[in-house]
CSV table of C-alpha atoms in Angstrom, one decimal:
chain,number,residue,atom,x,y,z
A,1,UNK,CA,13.0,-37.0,-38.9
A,2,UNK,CA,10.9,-34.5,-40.9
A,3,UNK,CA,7.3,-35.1,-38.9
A,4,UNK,CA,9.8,-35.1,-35.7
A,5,UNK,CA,10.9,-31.6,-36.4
A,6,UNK,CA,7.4,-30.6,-37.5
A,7,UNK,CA,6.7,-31.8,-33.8
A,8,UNK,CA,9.1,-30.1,-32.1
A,9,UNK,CA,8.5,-26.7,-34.2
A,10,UNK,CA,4.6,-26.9,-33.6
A,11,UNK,CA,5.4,-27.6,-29.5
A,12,UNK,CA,7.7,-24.4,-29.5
A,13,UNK,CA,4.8,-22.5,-31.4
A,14,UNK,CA,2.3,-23.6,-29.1
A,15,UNK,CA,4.6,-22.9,-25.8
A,16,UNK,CA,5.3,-19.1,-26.6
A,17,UNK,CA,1.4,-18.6,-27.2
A,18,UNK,CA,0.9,-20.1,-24.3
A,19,UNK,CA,3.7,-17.7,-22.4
A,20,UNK,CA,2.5,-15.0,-24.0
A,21,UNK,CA,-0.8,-15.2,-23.6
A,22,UNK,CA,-0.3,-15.6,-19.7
A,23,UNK,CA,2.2,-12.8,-19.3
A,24,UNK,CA,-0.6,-10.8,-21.0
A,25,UNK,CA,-3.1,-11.7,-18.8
A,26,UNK,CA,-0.6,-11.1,-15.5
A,27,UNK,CA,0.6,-8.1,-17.0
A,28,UNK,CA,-3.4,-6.8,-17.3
A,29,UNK,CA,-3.9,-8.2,-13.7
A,30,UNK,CA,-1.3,-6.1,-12.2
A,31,UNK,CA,-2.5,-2.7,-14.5
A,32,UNK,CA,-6.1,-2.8,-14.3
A,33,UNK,CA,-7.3,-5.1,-10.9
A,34,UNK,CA,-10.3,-6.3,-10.4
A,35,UNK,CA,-11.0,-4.4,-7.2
A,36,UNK,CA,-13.3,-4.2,-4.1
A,37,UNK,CA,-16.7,-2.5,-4.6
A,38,UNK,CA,-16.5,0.5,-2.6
A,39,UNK,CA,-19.3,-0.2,-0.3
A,40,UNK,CA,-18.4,-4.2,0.1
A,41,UNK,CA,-15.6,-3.0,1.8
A,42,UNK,CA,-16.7,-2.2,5.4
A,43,UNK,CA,-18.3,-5.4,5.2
A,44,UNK,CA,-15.3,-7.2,4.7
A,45,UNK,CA,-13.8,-5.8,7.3
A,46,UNK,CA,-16.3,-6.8,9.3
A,47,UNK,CA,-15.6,-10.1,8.1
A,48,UNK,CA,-12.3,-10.8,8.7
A,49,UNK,CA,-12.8,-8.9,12.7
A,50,UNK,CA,-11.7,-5.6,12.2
A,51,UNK,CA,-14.6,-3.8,13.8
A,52,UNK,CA,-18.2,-4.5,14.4
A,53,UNK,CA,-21.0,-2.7,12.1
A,54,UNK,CA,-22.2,-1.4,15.5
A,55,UNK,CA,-19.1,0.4,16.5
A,56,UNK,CA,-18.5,1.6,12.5
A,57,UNK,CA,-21.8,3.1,12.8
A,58,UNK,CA,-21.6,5.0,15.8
A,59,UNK,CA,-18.2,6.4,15.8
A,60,UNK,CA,-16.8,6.8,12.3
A,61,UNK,CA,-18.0,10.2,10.8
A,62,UNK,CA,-16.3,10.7,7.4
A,63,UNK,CA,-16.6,13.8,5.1
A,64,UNK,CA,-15.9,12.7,1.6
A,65,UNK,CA,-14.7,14.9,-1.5
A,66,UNK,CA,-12.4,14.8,-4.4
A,67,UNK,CA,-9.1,16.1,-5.3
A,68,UNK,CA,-8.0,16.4,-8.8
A,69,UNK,CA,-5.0,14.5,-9.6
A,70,UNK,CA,-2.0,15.8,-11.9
A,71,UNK,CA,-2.4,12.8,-13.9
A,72,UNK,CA,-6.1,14.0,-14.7
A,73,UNK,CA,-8.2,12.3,-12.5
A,74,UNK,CA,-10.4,12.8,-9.8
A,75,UNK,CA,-8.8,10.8,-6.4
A,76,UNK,CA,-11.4,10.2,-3.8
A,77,UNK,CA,-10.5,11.6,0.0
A,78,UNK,CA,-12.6,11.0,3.6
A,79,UNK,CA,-11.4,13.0,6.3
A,80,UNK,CA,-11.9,11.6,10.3
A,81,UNK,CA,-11.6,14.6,12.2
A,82,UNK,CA,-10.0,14.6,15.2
A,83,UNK,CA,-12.7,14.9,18.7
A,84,UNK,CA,-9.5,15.8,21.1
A,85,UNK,CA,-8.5,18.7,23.2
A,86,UNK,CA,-5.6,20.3,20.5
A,87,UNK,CA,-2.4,19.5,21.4
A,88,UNK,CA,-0.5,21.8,24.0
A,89,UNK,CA,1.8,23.1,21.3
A,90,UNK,CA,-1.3,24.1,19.4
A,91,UNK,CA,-0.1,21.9,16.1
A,92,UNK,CA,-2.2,19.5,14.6
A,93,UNK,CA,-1.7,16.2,14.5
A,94,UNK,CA,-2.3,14.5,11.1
A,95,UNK,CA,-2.5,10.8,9.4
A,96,UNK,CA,-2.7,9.8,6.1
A,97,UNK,CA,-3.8,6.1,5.5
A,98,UNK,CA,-2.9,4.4,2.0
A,99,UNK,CA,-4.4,1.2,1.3
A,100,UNK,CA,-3.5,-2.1,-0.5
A,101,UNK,CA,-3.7,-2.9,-3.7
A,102,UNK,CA,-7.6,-3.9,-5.2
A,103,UNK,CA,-8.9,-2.2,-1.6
A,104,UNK,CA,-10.1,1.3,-1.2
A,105,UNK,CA,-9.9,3.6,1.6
A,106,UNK,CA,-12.5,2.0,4.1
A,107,UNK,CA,-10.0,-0.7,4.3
A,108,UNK,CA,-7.9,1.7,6.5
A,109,UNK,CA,-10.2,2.4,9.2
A,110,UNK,CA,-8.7,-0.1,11.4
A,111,UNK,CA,-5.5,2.0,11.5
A,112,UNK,CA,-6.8,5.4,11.1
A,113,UNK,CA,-8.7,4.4,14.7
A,114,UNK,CA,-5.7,4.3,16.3
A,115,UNK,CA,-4.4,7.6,15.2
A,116,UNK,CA,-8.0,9.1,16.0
A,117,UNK,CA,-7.9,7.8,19.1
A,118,UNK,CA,-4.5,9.9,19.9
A,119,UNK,CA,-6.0,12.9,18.9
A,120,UNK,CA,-5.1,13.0,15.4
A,121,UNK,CA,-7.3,14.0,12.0
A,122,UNK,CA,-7.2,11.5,9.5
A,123,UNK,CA,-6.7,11.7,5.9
A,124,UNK,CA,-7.8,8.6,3.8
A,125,UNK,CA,-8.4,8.1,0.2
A,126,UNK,CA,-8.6,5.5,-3.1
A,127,UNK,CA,-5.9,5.0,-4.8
A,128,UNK,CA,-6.0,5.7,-9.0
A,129,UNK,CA,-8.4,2.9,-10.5
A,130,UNK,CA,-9.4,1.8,-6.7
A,131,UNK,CA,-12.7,2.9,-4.9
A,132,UNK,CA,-13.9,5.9,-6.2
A,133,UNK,CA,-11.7,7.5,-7.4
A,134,UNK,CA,-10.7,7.6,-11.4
A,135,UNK,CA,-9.7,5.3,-14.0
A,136,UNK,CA,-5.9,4.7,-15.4
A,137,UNK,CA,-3.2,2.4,-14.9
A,138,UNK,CA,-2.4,0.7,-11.4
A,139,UNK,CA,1.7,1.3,-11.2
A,140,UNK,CA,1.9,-0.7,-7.6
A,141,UNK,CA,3.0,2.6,-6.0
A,142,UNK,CA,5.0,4.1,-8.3
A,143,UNK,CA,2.7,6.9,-10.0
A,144,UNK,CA,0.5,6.5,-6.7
A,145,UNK,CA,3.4,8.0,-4.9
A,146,UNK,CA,2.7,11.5,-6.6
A,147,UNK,CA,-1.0,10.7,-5.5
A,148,UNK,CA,0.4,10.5,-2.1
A,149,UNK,CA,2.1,14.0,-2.7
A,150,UNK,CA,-1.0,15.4,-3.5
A,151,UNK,CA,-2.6,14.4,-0.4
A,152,UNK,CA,-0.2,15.7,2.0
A,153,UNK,CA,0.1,18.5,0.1
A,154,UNK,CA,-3.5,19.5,0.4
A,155,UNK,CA,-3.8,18.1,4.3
A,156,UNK,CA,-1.2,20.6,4.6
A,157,UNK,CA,-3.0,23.3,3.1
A,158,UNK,CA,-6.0,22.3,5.3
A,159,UNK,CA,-4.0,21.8,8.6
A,160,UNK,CA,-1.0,24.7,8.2
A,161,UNK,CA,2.2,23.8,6.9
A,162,UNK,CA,3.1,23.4,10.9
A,163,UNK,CA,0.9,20.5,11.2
A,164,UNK,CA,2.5,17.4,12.3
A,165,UNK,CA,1.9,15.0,9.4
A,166,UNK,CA,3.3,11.1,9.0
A,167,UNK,CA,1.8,8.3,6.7
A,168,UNK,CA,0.7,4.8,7.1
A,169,UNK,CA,0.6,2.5,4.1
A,170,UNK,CA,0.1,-1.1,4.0
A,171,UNK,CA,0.8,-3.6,1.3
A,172,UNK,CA,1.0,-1.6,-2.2
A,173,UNK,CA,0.0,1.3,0.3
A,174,UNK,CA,3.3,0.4,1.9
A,175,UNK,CA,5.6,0.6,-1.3
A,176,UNK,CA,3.7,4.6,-1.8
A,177,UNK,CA,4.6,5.2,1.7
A,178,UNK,CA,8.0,4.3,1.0
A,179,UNK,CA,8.9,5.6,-2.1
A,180,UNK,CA,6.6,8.9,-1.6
A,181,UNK,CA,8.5,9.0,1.8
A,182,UNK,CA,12.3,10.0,0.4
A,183,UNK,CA,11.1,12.8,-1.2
A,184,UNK,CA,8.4,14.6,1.2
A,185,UNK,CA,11.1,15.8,4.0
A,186,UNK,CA,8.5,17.1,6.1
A,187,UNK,CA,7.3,14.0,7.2
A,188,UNK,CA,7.1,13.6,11.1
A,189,UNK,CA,6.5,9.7,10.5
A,190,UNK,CA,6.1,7.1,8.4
A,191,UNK,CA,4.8,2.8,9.0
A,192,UNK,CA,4.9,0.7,6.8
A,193,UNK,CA,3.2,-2.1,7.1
A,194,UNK,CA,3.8,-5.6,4.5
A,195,UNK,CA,5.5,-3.5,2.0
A,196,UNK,CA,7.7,-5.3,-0.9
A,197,UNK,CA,11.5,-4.0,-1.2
A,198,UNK,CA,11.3,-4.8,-5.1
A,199,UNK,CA,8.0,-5.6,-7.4
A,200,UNK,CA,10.0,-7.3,-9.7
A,201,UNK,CA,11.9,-9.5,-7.4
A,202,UNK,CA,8.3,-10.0,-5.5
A,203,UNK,CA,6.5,-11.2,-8.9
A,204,UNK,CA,9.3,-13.8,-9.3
A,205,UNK,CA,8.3,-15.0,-6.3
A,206,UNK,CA,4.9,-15.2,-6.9
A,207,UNK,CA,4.7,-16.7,-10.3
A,208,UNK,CA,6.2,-20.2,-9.0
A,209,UNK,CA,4.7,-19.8,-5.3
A,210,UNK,CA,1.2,-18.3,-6.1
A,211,UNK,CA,0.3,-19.6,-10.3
A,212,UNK,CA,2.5,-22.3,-9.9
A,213,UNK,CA,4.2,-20.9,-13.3
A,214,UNK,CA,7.8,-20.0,-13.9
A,215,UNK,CA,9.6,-16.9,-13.1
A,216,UNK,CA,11.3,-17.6,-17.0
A,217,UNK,CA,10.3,-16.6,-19.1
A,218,UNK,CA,7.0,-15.5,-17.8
A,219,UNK,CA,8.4,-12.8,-15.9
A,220,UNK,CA,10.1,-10.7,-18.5
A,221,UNK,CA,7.4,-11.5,-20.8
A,222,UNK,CA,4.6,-10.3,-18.3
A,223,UNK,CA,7.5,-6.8,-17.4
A,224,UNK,CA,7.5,-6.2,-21.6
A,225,UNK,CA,3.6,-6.2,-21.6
A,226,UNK,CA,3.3,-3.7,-18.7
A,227,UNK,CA,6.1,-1.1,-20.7
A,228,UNK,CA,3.9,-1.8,-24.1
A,229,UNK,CA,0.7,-1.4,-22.1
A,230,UNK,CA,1.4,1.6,-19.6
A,231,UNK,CA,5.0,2.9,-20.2
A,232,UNK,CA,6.0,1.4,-17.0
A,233,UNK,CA,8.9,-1.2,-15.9
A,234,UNK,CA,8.3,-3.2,-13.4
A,235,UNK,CA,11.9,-3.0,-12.3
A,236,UNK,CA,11.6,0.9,-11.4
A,237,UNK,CA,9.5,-0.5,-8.4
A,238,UNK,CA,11.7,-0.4,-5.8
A,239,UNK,CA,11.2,1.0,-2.8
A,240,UNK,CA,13.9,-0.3,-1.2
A,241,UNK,CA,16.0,2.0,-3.3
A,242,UNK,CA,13.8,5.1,-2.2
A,243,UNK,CA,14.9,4.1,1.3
A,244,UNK,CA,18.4,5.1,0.9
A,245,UNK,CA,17.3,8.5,1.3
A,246,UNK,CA,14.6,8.5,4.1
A,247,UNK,CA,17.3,9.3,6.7
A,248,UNK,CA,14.8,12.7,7.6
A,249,UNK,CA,11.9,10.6,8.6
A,250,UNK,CA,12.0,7.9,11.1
A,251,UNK,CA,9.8,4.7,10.2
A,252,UNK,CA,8.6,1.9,11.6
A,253,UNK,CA,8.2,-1.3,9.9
A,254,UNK,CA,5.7,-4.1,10.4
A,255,UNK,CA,5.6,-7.4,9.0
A,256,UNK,CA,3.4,-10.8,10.0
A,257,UNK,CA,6.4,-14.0,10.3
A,258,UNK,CA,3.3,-15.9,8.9
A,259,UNK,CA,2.9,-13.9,5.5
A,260,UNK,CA,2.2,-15.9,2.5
A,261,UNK,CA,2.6,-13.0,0.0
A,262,UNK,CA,5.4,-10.4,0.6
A,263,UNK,CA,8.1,-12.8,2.4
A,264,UNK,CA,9.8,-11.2,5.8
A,265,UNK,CA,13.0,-11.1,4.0
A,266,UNK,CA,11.7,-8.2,1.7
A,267,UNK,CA,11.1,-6.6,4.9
A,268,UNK,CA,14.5,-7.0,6.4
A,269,UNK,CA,16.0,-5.3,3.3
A,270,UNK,CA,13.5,-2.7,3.7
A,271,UNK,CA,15.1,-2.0,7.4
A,272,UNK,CA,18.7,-2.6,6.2
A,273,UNK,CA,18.4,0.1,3.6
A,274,UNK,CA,16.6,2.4,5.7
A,275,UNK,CA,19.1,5.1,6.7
A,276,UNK,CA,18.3,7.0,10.0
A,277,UNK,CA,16.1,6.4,12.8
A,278,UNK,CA,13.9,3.2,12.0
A,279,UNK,CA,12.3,0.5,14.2
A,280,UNK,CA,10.6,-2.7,13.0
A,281,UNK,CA,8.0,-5.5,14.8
A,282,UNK,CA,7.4,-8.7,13.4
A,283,UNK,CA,4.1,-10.3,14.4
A,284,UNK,CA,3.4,-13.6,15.5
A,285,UNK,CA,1.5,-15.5,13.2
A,286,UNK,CA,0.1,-12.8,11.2
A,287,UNK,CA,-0.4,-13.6,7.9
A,288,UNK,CA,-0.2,-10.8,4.8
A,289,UNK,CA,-1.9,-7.4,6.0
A,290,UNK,CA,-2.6,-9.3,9.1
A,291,UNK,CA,-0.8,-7.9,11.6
A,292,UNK,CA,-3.6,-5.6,12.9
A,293,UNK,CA,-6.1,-8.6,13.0
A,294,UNK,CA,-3.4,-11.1,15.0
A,295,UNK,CA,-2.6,-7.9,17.7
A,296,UNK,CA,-4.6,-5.5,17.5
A,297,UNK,CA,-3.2,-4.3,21.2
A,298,UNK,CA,0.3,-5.3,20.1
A,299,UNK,CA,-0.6,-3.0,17.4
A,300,UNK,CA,-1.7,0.5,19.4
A,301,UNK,CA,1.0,0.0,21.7
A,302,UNK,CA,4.4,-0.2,19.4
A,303,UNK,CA,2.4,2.5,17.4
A,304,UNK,CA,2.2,4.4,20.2
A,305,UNK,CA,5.6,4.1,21.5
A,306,UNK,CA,7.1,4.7,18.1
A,307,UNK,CA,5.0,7.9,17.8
A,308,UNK,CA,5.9,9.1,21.5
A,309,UNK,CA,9.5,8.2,21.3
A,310,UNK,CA,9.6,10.2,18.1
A,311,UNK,CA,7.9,13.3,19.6
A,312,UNK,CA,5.1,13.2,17.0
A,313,UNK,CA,3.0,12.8,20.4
């Protein structure tokens, strides 16, 4: 009976290191990334189809600089000016393109050639610990939403506060989009594209689907870690909160029906909190941040007709 206990006690023992030790190494996963190198990028795109190195090389012209962040560090910003006739109302037309989590800014030139090719300036940069720009925590959109303040702030500066501005975010880029989006009510626009309604809910999700590990009690182990480690709950990442309050900025939402990662139901709660003017597209067999890749047509045109039917164009 004694040597059973002894057993039982040292399989207990050895299953909370084992939890714990896991939780700490999601919890530093989602924190600090291992990320893209910054000039691996456009050959990844390349990669998976995006563009050609030809076509990067002869049309993209980027000017690149920095912007200190109120967090203390430097974020990393390109600009894409616009080669268009102005706009017969004499306001500019201006995009700014948020990546996905472990990617940097060269990861949105896909999109930001659509907007380019409607005449608008685009605005791209790294997220905190992403690309180029400076070290600290990854917060999966929630401190990067004040990042995403920044940005407009200063493509308004640089524009005129009469520019007509919207944002395009995709993955974690998505969640900034949407949780930056309640608060900025001069937005003309927002997509988001693959966005998560709720990290917490998401990591659930993936712990069983993705590590093959279970939600309990690895994920309030791995949410305990991340308030130790960076002062931040995963359960304050929820975007489809923040959309309660967009009603002053109509969005469009994008999800592939094929995505392994975020599931389309996240999206649908996304839309069904989303108060005001919204549309959505689901893509055929797009898988996560896919949808450009599967249509990239399908793509330009409900962008197109969102941004016309809007009157941002």
């Amino acid at each position: 009976m004694l040597l059973a206990l002894i057993v039982f006690a040292a399989l207990l023992v050895c299953a909370a290191a084992f939890f714990l030790l896991v939780a700490w190494k999601v919890s530093g996963m989602i924190l600090h990334p291992r990320v893209f190198a910054y000039d691996a990028v456009v050959d990844e795109e390349i990669k998976r189809g995006h563009f050609t190195r030809e076509w990067f090389d002869a049309n993209v012209r980027l000017t690149e600089f920095t912007l200190r962040s109120d967090f203390g560090y430097d974020l990393h910003l390109a600009v894409w000016p616009s080669d268009q006739p102005p706009f017969a109302d004499g306001r500019k037309r201006v995009a700014v393109l948020v990546h996905g989590f472990t990617y940097a800014l060269l990861g949105q030139i896909k999109y930001a050639s659509m907007f380019h090719t409607l005449g608008f300036d685009c605005v791209l940069y790294d997220h905190r610990n992403h690309g180029l720009s400076g070290k600290s925590t990854t917060t999966m959109g929630l401190n990067e939403a004040k990042d995403l303040a920044q940005v407009c702030a200063w493509a308004r500066e640089r524009y005129g506060e009469d520019a007509v501005l919207g944002t395009l975010g995709g993955s974690m880029g998505a969640a900034t989009v949407m949780l930056h989006a309640k608060d900025d009510h001069n937005l003309a626009f927002a997509v988001e594209d693959c966005g998560f309604s709720d990290f917490y809910a998401l990591l659930g999700y993936v712990l069983p689907h993705r590590f093959r590990l279970p939600a309990l009690p690895t994920l309030p182990l791995v949410n305990l870690f991340c308030r130790l480690r960076a002062g931040v709950s995963l359960r304050q990442i929820r975007p489809v909160d923040a959309l309660k309050y967009c009603s002053h900025v109509p969005m469009l939402f994008v999800h592939g029906d094929a995505d392994e990662l975020i599931p389309y139901h996240m999206m649908q709660a996304c839309f069904g909190a989303k108060a005001g003017e919204k549309e959505t597209w689901l893509v055929p067999g797009a898988r996560h941040a896919g949808s450009y890749r599967a249509d990239p047509q399908g793509y330009f045109a409900h962008l197109t007709g969102f941004l016309k039917k809007h009157g941002v164009i």
